[in-house]
Amino acid sequence: NNSIEFNFQSSQIEIKSNKTEMLFNNNSLNSSIFIYILHKIEDITFEIKYPSKNFTEIFNSILNIEDSQISRIKIVIFISNISDIDNRFISNIPELQDDTNKVSIKIDFSTILIDDKAFRKCNSIVSLFVPSSVIGIGKSAFYKCSSLSEITLPTSIQAIGDLTFSGCSSLRSIKLPSSLKSIGSRSFANCSSLSKITIPKTVSKIGYKAFYECFSLSQVIIPSSVIKICKSAFEGCSSLLQIKIPSSDANPISVIEK
């Protein structure tokens, strides 16, 4: 189907990646007629497939649409057919370091690993969906993604590495998966908007400065499975009012480092 139908009765429209590419190939994305149509719609989402032949050109064309005073545009980058996402991703899309370009990331089920520094300093990312095919997230994978406010982690994840979400200053909440076993050093350090955290019952260790200077953190629930809380894990959490640690004779916390 080489056409797109616009229903002006609908306030929301999502244009899938194949249609987005078709509009680009037809030189329609930045045409005056198409811009006029978009002005009639309240909420528009463009999905762009990555990698694809014309990804950079399509991405910049949509940014140009935003420059046409249409502020309701959302961009979803659909990462497909990549088994290991490494730091070449951000190298290939330097525009993602600009926090004025707000995008969401959706990863398909072909991805197994998110490598070290894969999305490091991608300041434009506001939300990210990680599928259950992903079994590992590397160190500093989302380091200083300052606009990231929402992320979905699957139950396939067993460890959150060092500095993984450090500096994600817009991250308000995160549901840690029930498969998680360890939380690395500085993994959530300087997540200044994070207000509450519940550690899953599978976690045995909370790393050094794991939640360092999480200024908004007011409540922490730690299960009896945790046997070690490393030094300065909650240092600088100035809003912290309550830490719940259930007692367990079978598996007590044996080490709380000073």
PDB file of C-alpha atoms in Angstrom:
ATOM      1  CA  ASN A   1       0.000   0.000   0.000  1.00  0.00           C
ATOM      2  CA  ASN A   2       1.692   3.197  -1.214  1.00  0.00           C
ATOM      3  CA  SER A   3      -0.717   5.683   0.306  1.00  0.00           C
ATOM      4  CA  ILE A   4      -1.443   7.283   3.657  1.00  0.00           C
ATOM      5  CA  GLU A   5      -4.933   8.219   4.752  1.00  0.00           C
ATOM      6  CA  PHE A   6      -5.404  11.087   7.207  1.00  0.00           C
ATOM      7  CA  ASN A   7      -8.501  11.138   9.369  1.00  0.00           C
ATOM      8  CA  PHE A   8      -9.008  14.670  10.588  1.00  0.00           C
ATOM      9  CA  GLN A   9     -11.490  13.384  13.164  1.00  0.00           C
ATOM     10  CA  SER A  10      -8.598  11.672  14.912  1.00  0.00           C
ATOM     11  CA  SER A  11      -6.392  13.678  17.245  1.00  0.00           C
ATOM     12  CA  GLN A  12      -3.512  11.184  17.044  1.00  0.00           C
ATOM     13  CA  ILE A  13      -1.690   9.692  14.080  1.00  0.00           C
ATOM     14  CA  GLU A  14       1.250   7.262  14.096  1.00  0.00           C
ATOM     15  CA  ILE A  15       3.197   6.880  10.867  1.00  0.00           C
ATOM     16  CA  LYS A  16       5.102   3.588  10.791  1.00  0.00           C
ATOM     17  CA  SER A  17       8.670   3.381   9.502  1.00  0.00           C
ATOM     18  CA  ASN A  18       7.749   2.047   6.035  1.00  0.00           C
ATOM     19  CA  LYS A  19       5.322   4.949   5.510  1.00  0.00           C
ATOM     20  CA  THR A  20       7.834   7.465   6.841  1.00  0.00           C
ATOM     21  CA  GLU A  21      10.371   6.188   4.320  1.00  0.00           C
ATOM     22  CA  MET A  22       7.777   6.314   1.546  1.00  0.00           C
ATOM     23  CA  LEU A  23       7.024   9.963   2.332  1.00  0.00           C
ATOM     24  CA  PHE A  24      10.736  10.737   2.221  1.00  0.00           C
ATOM     25  CA  ASN A  25      11.241   8.933  -1.087  1.00  0.00           C
ATOM     26  CA  ASN A  26       8.302  10.848  -2.574  1.00  0.00           C
ATOM     27  CA  ASN A  27       9.791  14.156  -1.417  1.00  0.00           C
ATOM     28  CA  SER A  28       6.623  14.721   0.617  1.00  0.00           C
ATOM     29  CA  LEU A  29       7.969  15.085   4.157  1.00  0.00           C
ATOM     30  CA  ASN A  30       8.769  18.771   3.816  1.00  0.00           C
ATOM     31  CA  SER A  31       6.228  19.709   1.181  1.00  0.00           C
ATOM     32  CA  SER A  32       3.943  22.639   1.940  1.00  0.00           C
ATOM     33  CA  ILE A  33       0.828  20.487   1.481  1.00  0.00           C
ATOM     34  CA  PHE A  34       2.045  17.868   3.955  1.00  0.00           C
ATOM     35  CA  ILE A  35       3.008  20.558   6.479  1.00  0.00           C
ATOM     36  CA  TYR A  36      -0.486  22.042   6.104  1.00  0.00           C
ATOM     37  CA  ILE A  37      -2.054  18.621   6.808  1.00  0.00           C
ATOM     38  CA  LEU A  38       0.089  18.134   9.906  1.00  0.00           C
ATOM     39  CA  HIS A  39      -1.096  21.462  11.286  1.00  0.00           C
ATOM     40  CA  LYS A  40      -4.606  19.959  11.411  1.00  0.00           C
ATOM     41  CA  ILE A  41      -3.538  17.059  13.653  1.00  0.00           C
ATOM     42  CA  GLU A  42      -2.963  17.368  17.386  1.00  0.00           C
ATOM     43  CA  ASP A  43      -0.484  14.538  17.959  1.00  0.00           C
ATOM     44  CA  ILE A  44       1.809  13.049  15.285  1.00  0.00           C
ATOM     45  CA  THR A  45       4.314  10.227  15.740  1.00  0.00           C
ATOM     46  CA  PHE A  46       6.913   9.345  13.111  1.00  0.00           C
ATOM     47  CA  GLU A  47       8.677   5.997  13.394  1.00  0.00           C
ATOM     48  CA  ILE A  48      12.097   5.685  11.734  1.00  0.00           C
ATOM     49  CA  LYS A  49      13.852   2.363  11.260  1.00  0.00           C
ATOM     50  CA  TYR A  50      17.510   2.095  12.254  1.00  0.00           C
ATOM     51  CA  PRO A  51      19.704   1.128  10.530  1.00  0.00           C
ATOM     52  CA  SER A  52      18.290   2.111   7.149  1.00  0.00           C
ATOM     53  CA  LYS A  53      19.736   3.570   3.979  1.00  0.00           C
ATOM     54  CA  ASN A  54      18.350   7.093   4.405  1.00  0.00           C
ATOM     55  CA  PHE A  55      18.081   7.232   8.193  1.00  0.00           C
ATOM     56  CA  THR A  56      20.032  10.478   8.733  1.00  0.00           C
ATOM     57  CA  GLU A  57      18.238  12.290   5.923  1.00  0.00           C
ATOM     58  CA  ILE A  58      14.801  11.156   7.138  1.00  0.00           C
ATOM     59  CA  PHE A  59      15.624  12.073  10.740  1.00  0.00           C
ATOM     60  CA  ASN A  60      16.774  15.560   9.774  1.00  0.00           C
ATOM     61  CA  SER A  61      13.720  16.031   7.515  1.00  0.00           C
ATOM     62  CA  ILE A  62      11.432  15.370  10.470  1.00  0.00           C
ATOM     63  CA  LEU A  63      13.458  17.771  12.621  1.00  0.00           C
ATOM     64  CA  ASN A  64      12.873  20.343   9.879  1.00  0.00           C
ATOM     65  CA  ILE A  65       9.122  19.718  10.183  1.00  0.00           C
ATOM     66  CA  GLU A  66       9.415  20.585  13.873  1.00  0.00           C
ATOM     67  CA  ASP A  67      11.087  23.810  12.811  1.00  0.00           C
ATOM     68  CA  SER A  68       7.861  24.613  10.907  1.00  0.00           C
ATOM     69  CA  GLN A  69       6.233  25.452  14.255  1.00  0.00           C
ATOM     70  CA  ILE A  70       4.645  22.023  14.667  1.00  0.00           C
ATOM     71  CA  SER A  71       5.596  21.201  18.236  1.00  0.00           C
ATOM     72  CA  ARG A  72       3.402  18.109  18.669  1.00  0.00           C
ATOM     73  CA  ILE A  73       5.658  15.786  16.690  1.00  0.00           C
ATOM     74  CA  LYS A  74       7.081  12.664  18.349  1.00  0.00           C
ATOM     75  CA  ILE A  75       9.927  10.632  16.881  1.00  0.00           C
ATOM     76  CA  VAL A  76      10.344   6.917  17.585  1.00  0.00           C
ATOM     77  CA  ILE A  77      13.595   5.285  16.461  1.00  0.00           C
ATOM     78  CA  PHE A  78      12.932   1.597  15.855  1.00  0.00           C
ATOM     79  CA  ILE A  79      16.209  -0.332  16.215  1.00  0.00           C
ATOM     80  CA  SER A  80      15.899  -3.524  14.187  1.00  0.00           C
ATOM     81  CA  ASN A  81      18.105  -6.479  13.228  1.00  0.00           C
ATOM     82  CA  ILE A  82      21.033  -5.555  15.506  1.00  0.00           C
ATOM     83  CA  SER A  83      22.076  -8.285  17.932  1.00  0.00           C
ATOM     84  CA  ASP A  84      24.579  -6.110  19.846  1.00  0.00           C
ATOM     85  CA  ILE A  85      23.974  -2.346  20.165  1.00  0.00           C
ATOM     86  CA  ASP A  86      27.332  -0.680  20.786  1.00  0.00           C
ATOM     87  CA  ASN A  87      28.602   2.895  20.956  1.00  0.00           C
ATOM     88  CA  ARG A  88      28.585   3.200  17.166  1.00  0.00           C
ATOM     89  CA  PHE A  89      24.886   3.992  17.546  1.00  0.00           C
ATOM     90  CA  ILE A  90      25.504   7.409  19.076  1.00  0.00           C
ATOM     91  CA  SER A  91      28.472   7.972  16.738  1.00  0.00           C
ATOM     92  CA  ASN A  92      26.152   7.478  13.762  1.00  0.00           C
ATOM     93  CA  ILE A  93      23.469   9.812  15.128  1.00  0.00           C
ATOM     94  CA  PRO A  94      25.224  12.778  16.787  1.00  0.00           C
ATOM     95  CA  GLU A  95      21.887  14.671  16.744  1.00  0.00           C
ATOM     96  CA  LEU A  96      20.817  12.510  19.698  1.00  0.00           C
ATOM     97  CA  GLN A  97      23.253  14.407  21.928  1.00  0.00           C
ATOM     98  CA  ASP A  98      21.127  17.553  21.494  1.00  0.00           C
ATOM     99  CA  ASP A  99      18.536  17.691  24.281  1.00  0.00           C
ATOM    100  CA  THR A 100      16.199  19.802  22.111  1.00  0.00           C
ATOM    101  CA  ASN A 101      15.544  16.795  19.837  1.00  0.00           C
ATOM    102  CA  LYS A 102      13.175  14.601  21.861  1.00  0.00           C
ATOM    103  CA  VAL A 103      12.944  10.967  20.715  1.00  0.00           C
ATOM    104  CA  SER A 104      11.820   7.573  21.994  1.00  0.00           C
ATOM    105  CA  ILE A 105      13.718   4.354  21.364  1.00  0.00           C
ATOM    106  CA  LYS A 106      12.083   1.016  20.621  1.00  0.00           C
ATOM    107  CA  ILE A 107      14.278  -2.078  20.256  1.00  0.00           C
ATOM    108  CA  ASP A 108      13.091  -5.217  18.486  1.00  0.00           C
ATOM    109  CA  PHE A 109      13.585  -8.812  19.640  1.00  0.00           C
ATOM    110  CA  SER A 110      16.722  -9.397  17.556  1.00  0.00           C
ATOM    111  CA  THR A 111      18.830  -7.509  20.123  1.00  0.00           C
ATOM    112  CA  ILE A 112      20.613  -9.586  22.786  1.00  0.00           C
ATOM    113  CA  LEU A 113      23.102  -7.086  24.267  1.00  0.00           C
ATOM    114  CA  ILE A 114      23.195  -3.354  24.936  1.00  0.00           C
ATOM    115  CA  ASP A 115      26.922  -2.783  25.144  1.00  0.00           C
ATOM    116  CA  ASP A 116      29.068  -0.400  27.201  1.00  0.00           C
ATOM    117  CA  LYS A 117      28.296   3.269  26.484  1.00  0.00           C
ATOM    118  CA  ALA A 118      25.756   2.340  23.790  1.00  0.00           C
ATOM    119  CA  PHE A 119      23.468   5.325  24.492  1.00  0.00           C
ATOM    120  CA  ARG A 120      25.947   7.393  26.526  1.00  0.00           C
ATOM    121  CA  LYS A 121      24.968  11.082  26.642  1.00  0.00           C
ATOM    122  CA  CYS A 122      22.005  10.602  24.291  1.00  0.00           C
ATOM    123  CA  ASN A 123      20.370  13.665  25.810  1.00  0.00           C
ATOM    124  CA  SER A 124      17.423  13.598  23.414  1.00  0.00           C
ATOM    125  CA  ILE A 125      16.044  10.200  24.510  1.00  0.00           C
ATOM    126  CA  VAL A 126      12.928  10.567  26.682  1.00  0.00           C
ATOM    127  CA  SER A 127      11.774   6.936  26.801  1.00  0.00           C
ATOM    128  CA  LEU A 128      13.139   3.535  25.900  1.00  0.00           C
ATOM    129  CA  PHE A 129      11.652   0.063  25.556  1.00  0.00           C
ATOM    130  CA  VAL A 130      14.033  -2.883  26.104  1.00  0.00           C
ATOM    131  CA  PRO A 131      12.639  -6.253  24.901  1.00  0.00           C
ATOM    132  CA  SER A 132      12.897  -9.570  26.731  1.00  0.00           C
ATOM    133  CA  SER A 133      15.499 -10.804  24.212  1.00  0.00           C
ATOM    134  CA  VAL A 134      18.110  -8.541  25.890  1.00  0.00           C
ATOM    135  CA  ILE A 135      20.121 -10.459  28.493  1.00  0.00           C
ATOM    136  CA  GLY A 136      22.811  -7.877  29.272  1.00  0.00           C
ATOM    137  CA  ILE A 137      23.251  -4.111  29.653  1.00  0.00           C
ATOM    138  CA  GLY A 138      26.833  -2.831  29.727  1.00  0.00           C
ATOM    139  CA  LYS A 139      28.586  -0.238  31.866  1.00  0.00           C
ATOM    140  CA  SER A 140      27.567   3.396  31.298  1.00  0.00           C
ATOM    141  CA  ALA A 141      25.008   2.233  28.721  1.00  0.00           C
ATOM    142  CA  PHE A 142      22.672   5.165  29.517  1.00  0.00           C
ATOM    143  CA  TYR A 143      25.180   7.407  31.286  1.00  0.00           C
ATOM    144  CA  LYS A 144      23.989  11.038  31.433  1.00  0.00           C
ATOM    145  CA  CYS A 145      20.908  10.514  29.254  1.00  0.00           C
ATOM    146  CA  SER A 146      19.586  13.670  30.866  1.00  0.00           C
ATOM    147  CA  SER A 147      16.100  13.604  29.277  1.00  0.00           C
ATOM    148  CA  LEU A 148      15.360   9.920  29.906  1.00  0.00           C
ATOM    149  CA  SER A 149      12.280   9.787  32.126  1.00  0.00           C
ATOM    150  CA  GLU A 150      10.836   6.364  31.311  1.00  0.00           C
ATOM    151  CA  ILE A 151      12.434   2.987  30.651  1.00  0.00           C
ATOM    152  CA  THR A 152      11.025  -0.535  30.526  1.00  0.00           C
ATOM    153  CA  LEU A 153      13.418  -3.290  31.595  1.00  0.00           C
ATOM    154  CA  PRO A 154      12.614  -6.968  30.893  1.00  0.00           C
ATOM    155  CA  THR A 155      12.847  -9.880  33.329  1.00  0.00           C
ATOM    156  CA  SER A 156      15.760 -11.253  31.305  1.00  0.00           C
ATOM    157  CA  ILE A 157      18.139  -8.699  32.900  1.00  0.00           C
ATOM    158  CA  GLN A 158      20.192 -10.137  35.790  1.00  0.00           C
ATOM    159  CA  ALA A 159      22.613  -7.285  36.481  1.00  0.00           C
ATOM    160  CA  ILE A 160      22.706  -3.498  36.222  1.00  0.00           C
ATOM    161  CA  GLY A 161      26.336  -2.562  35.641  1.00  0.00           C
ATOM    162  CA  ASP A 162      28.496   0.282  36.902  1.00  0.00           C
ATOM    163  CA  LEU A 163      27.267   3.769  35.928  1.00  0.00           C
ATOM    164  CA  THR A 164      24.458   2.294  33.792  1.00  0.00           C
ATOM    165  CA  PHE A 165      21.905   5.025  34.581  1.00  0.00           C
ATOM    166  CA  SER A 166      24.216   7.488  36.310  1.00  0.00           C
ATOM    167  CA  GLY A 167      23.310  11.097  35.577  1.00  0.00           C
ATOM    168  CA  CYS A 168      19.836  10.317  34.205  1.00  0.00           C
ATOM    169  CA  SER A 169      18.547  13.415  35.949  1.00  0.00           C
ATOM    170  CA  SER A 170      14.984  13.205  34.527  1.00  0.00           C
ATOM    171  CA  LEU A 171      14.384   9.578  35.528  1.00  0.00           C
ATOM    172  CA  ARG A 172      11.479   9.762  37.985  1.00  0.00           C
ATOM    173  CA  SER A 173      10.803   6.064  38.508  1.00  0.00           C
ATOM    174  CA  ILE A 174      12.002   2.675  37.351  1.00  0.00           C
ATOM    175  CA  LYS A 175      10.640  -0.800  37.963  1.00  0.00           C
ATOM    176  CA  LEU A 176      13.587  -3.103  38.508  1.00  0.00           C
ATOM    177  CA  PRO A 177      12.982  -6.580  37.032  1.00  0.00           C
ATOM    178  CA  SER A 178      12.363  -9.568  39.290  1.00  0.00           C
ATOM    179  CA  SER A 179      15.304 -11.360  37.643  1.00  0.00           C
ATOM    180  CA  LEU A 180      17.843  -8.797  38.906  1.00  0.00           C
ATOM    181  CA  LYS A 181      20.681 -10.125  41.107  1.00  0.00           C
ATOM    182  CA  SER A 182      23.053  -7.178  41.539  1.00  0.00           C
ATOM    183  CA  ILE A 183      23.121  -3.372  41.288  1.00  0.00           C
ATOM    184  CA  GLY A 184      26.530  -2.032  40.259  1.00  0.00           C
ATOM    185  CA  SER A 185      28.634   0.857  41.507  1.00  0.00           C
ATOM    186  CA  ARG A 186      27.138   4.296  40.819  1.00  0.00           C
ATOM    187  CA  SER A 187      24.464   2.618  38.685  1.00  0.00           C
ATOM    188  CA  PHE A 188      21.857   5.261  39.633  1.00  0.00           C
ATOM    189  CA  ALA A 189      24.159   7.982  40.975  1.00  0.00           C
ATOM    190  CA  ASN A 190      22.926  11.538  40.399  1.00  0.00           C
ATOM    191  CA  CYS A 191      19.463  10.424  39.272  1.00  0.00           C
ATOM    192  CA  SER A 192      18.186  13.562  40.953  1.00  0.00           C
ATOM    193  CA  SER A 193      14.482  13.061  40.052  1.00  0.00           C
ATOM    194  CA  LEU A 194      14.215   9.463  41.275  1.00  0.00           C
ATOM    195  CA  SER A 195      11.767   9.473  44.186  1.00  0.00           C
ATOM    196  CA  LYS A 196      11.245   5.836  45.166  1.00  0.00           C
ATOM    197  CA  ILE A 197      13.006   2.539  44.581  1.00  0.00           C
ATOM    198  CA  THR A 198      11.983  -1.015  45.396  1.00  0.00           C
ATOM    199  CA  ILE A 199      14.831  -3.518  45.258  1.00  0.00           C
ATOM    200  CA  PRO A 200      13.629  -6.899  43.902  1.00  0.00           C
ATOM    201  CA  LYS A 201      13.740  -9.963  46.161  1.00  0.00           C
ATOM    202  CA  THR A 202      16.379 -11.525  43.906  1.00  0.00           C
ATOM    203  CA  VAL A 203      19.076  -8.869  44.563  1.00  0.00           C
ATOM    204  CA  SER A 204      21.914  -9.805  46.929  1.00  0.00           C
ATOM    205  CA  LYS A 205      24.233  -6.782  46.558  1.00  0.00           C
ATOM    206  CA  ILE A 206      23.832  -3.014  46.238  1.00  0.00           C
ATOM    207  CA  GLY A 207      27.029  -1.507  44.850  1.00  0.00           C
ATOM    208  CA  TYR A 208      29.295   1.368  45.887  1.00  0.00           C
ATOM    209  CA  LYS A 209      27.509   4.737  45.604  1.00  0.00           C
ATOM    210  CA  ALA A 210      24.681   2.970  43.754  1.00  0.00           C
ATOM    211  CA  PHE A 211      22.189   5.752  44.577  1.00  0.00           C
ATOM    212  CA  TYR A 212      24.671   8.516  45.361  1.00  0.00           C
ATOM    213  CA  GLU A 213      23.136  12.019  45.435  1.00  0.00           C
ATOM    214  CA  CYS A 214      19.660  10.930  44.382  1.00  0.00           C
ATOM    215  CA  PHE A 215      18.347  14.121  45.944  1.00  0.00           C
ATOM    216  CA  SER A 216      14.631  13.342  45.469  1.00  0.00           C
ATOM    217  CA  LEU A 217      14.803   9.769  46.754  1.00  0.00           C
ATOM    218  CA  SER A 218      12.486   9.578  49.779  1.00  0.00           C
ATOM    219  CA  GLN A 219      11.717   5.866  50.121  1.00  0.00           C
ATOM    220  CA  VAL A 220      13.765   2.699  49.615  1.00  0.00           C
ATOM    221  CA  ILE A 221      12.515  -0.842  50.116  1.00  0.00           C
ATOM    222  CA  ILE A 222      15.297  -3.407  50.557  1.00  0.00           C
ATOM    223  CA  PRO A 223      14.375  -7.124  50.654  1.00  0.00           C
ATOM    224  CA  SER A 224      15.841  -9.766  52.932  1.00  0.00           C
ATOM    225  CA  SER A 225      17.726 -11.240  49.949  1.00  0.00           C
ATOM    226  CA  VAL A 226      20.266  -8.361  50.141  1.00  0.00           C
ATOM    227  CA  ILE A 227      23.327  -9.466  52.101  1.00  0.00           C
ATOM    228  CA  LYS A 228      25.691  -6.600  51.227  1.00  0.00           C
ATOM    229  CA  ILE A 229      25.188  -2.837  50.945  1.00  0.00           C
ATOM    230  CA  CYS A 230      28.424  -1.260  49.751  1.00  0.00           C
ATOM    231  CA  LYS A 231      29.980   1.986  50.969  1.00  0.00           C
ATOM    232  CA  SER A 232      28.082   5.253  50.347  1.00  0.00           C
ATOM    233  CA  ALA A 233      25.248   3.425  48.561  1.00  0.00           C
ATOM    234  CA  PHE A 234      22.786   6.137  49.643  1.00  0.00           C
ATOM    235  CA  GLU A 235      25.181   8.987  50.387  1.00  0.00           C
ATOM    236  CA  GLY A 236      23.801  12.437  49.606  1.00  0.00           C
ATOM    237  CA  CYS A 237      20.169  11.266  49.427  1.00  0.00           C
ATOM    238  CA  SER A 238      19.036  14.351  51.325  1.00  0.00           C
ATOM    239  CA  SER A 239      15.287  13.638  50.984  1.00  0.00           C
ATOM    240  CA  LEU A 240      15.501  10.056  52.215  1.00  0.00           C
ATOM    241  CA  LEU A 241      12.951   9.610  55.000  1.00  0.00           C
ATOM    242  CA  GLN A 242      12.474   5.861  55.101  1.00  0.00           C
ATOM    243  CA  ILE A 243      14.422   2.681  54.358  1.00  0.00           C
ATOM    244  CA  LYS A 244      12.499  -0.546  54.842  1.00  0.00           C
ATOM    245  CA  ILE A 245      14.671  -3.615  55.495  1.00  0.00           C
ATOM    246  CA  PRO A 246      12.663  -6.750  56.370  1.00  0.00           C
ATOM    247  CA  SER A 247      14.294  -8.911  59.020  1.00  0.00           C
ATOM    248  CA  SER A 248      15.267 -12.453  58.131  1.00  0.00           C
ATOM    249  CA  ASP A 249      17.131 -14.884  60.347  1.00  0.00           C
ATOM    250  CA  ALA A 250      17.759 -17.116  57.347  1.00  0.00           C
ATOM    251  CA  ASN A 251      19.503 -14.474  55.251  1.00  0.00           C
ATOM    252  CA  PRO A 252      20.491 -11.355  57.250  1.00  0.00           C
ATOM    253  CA  ILE A 253      22.450  -8.399  55.813  1.00  0.00           C
ATOM    254  CA  SER A 254      25.973  -9.344  56.755  1.00  0.00           C
ATOM    255  CA  VAL A 255      27.819  -6.269  55.493  1.00  0.00           C
ATOM    256  CA  ILE A 256      26.863  -2.587  55.517  1.00  0.00           C
ATOM    257  CA  GLU A 257      30.035  -0.728  54.597  1.00  0.00           C
ATOM    258  CA  LYS A 258      30.791   2.634  56.173  1.00  0.00           C
TER     259      LYS A 258
END
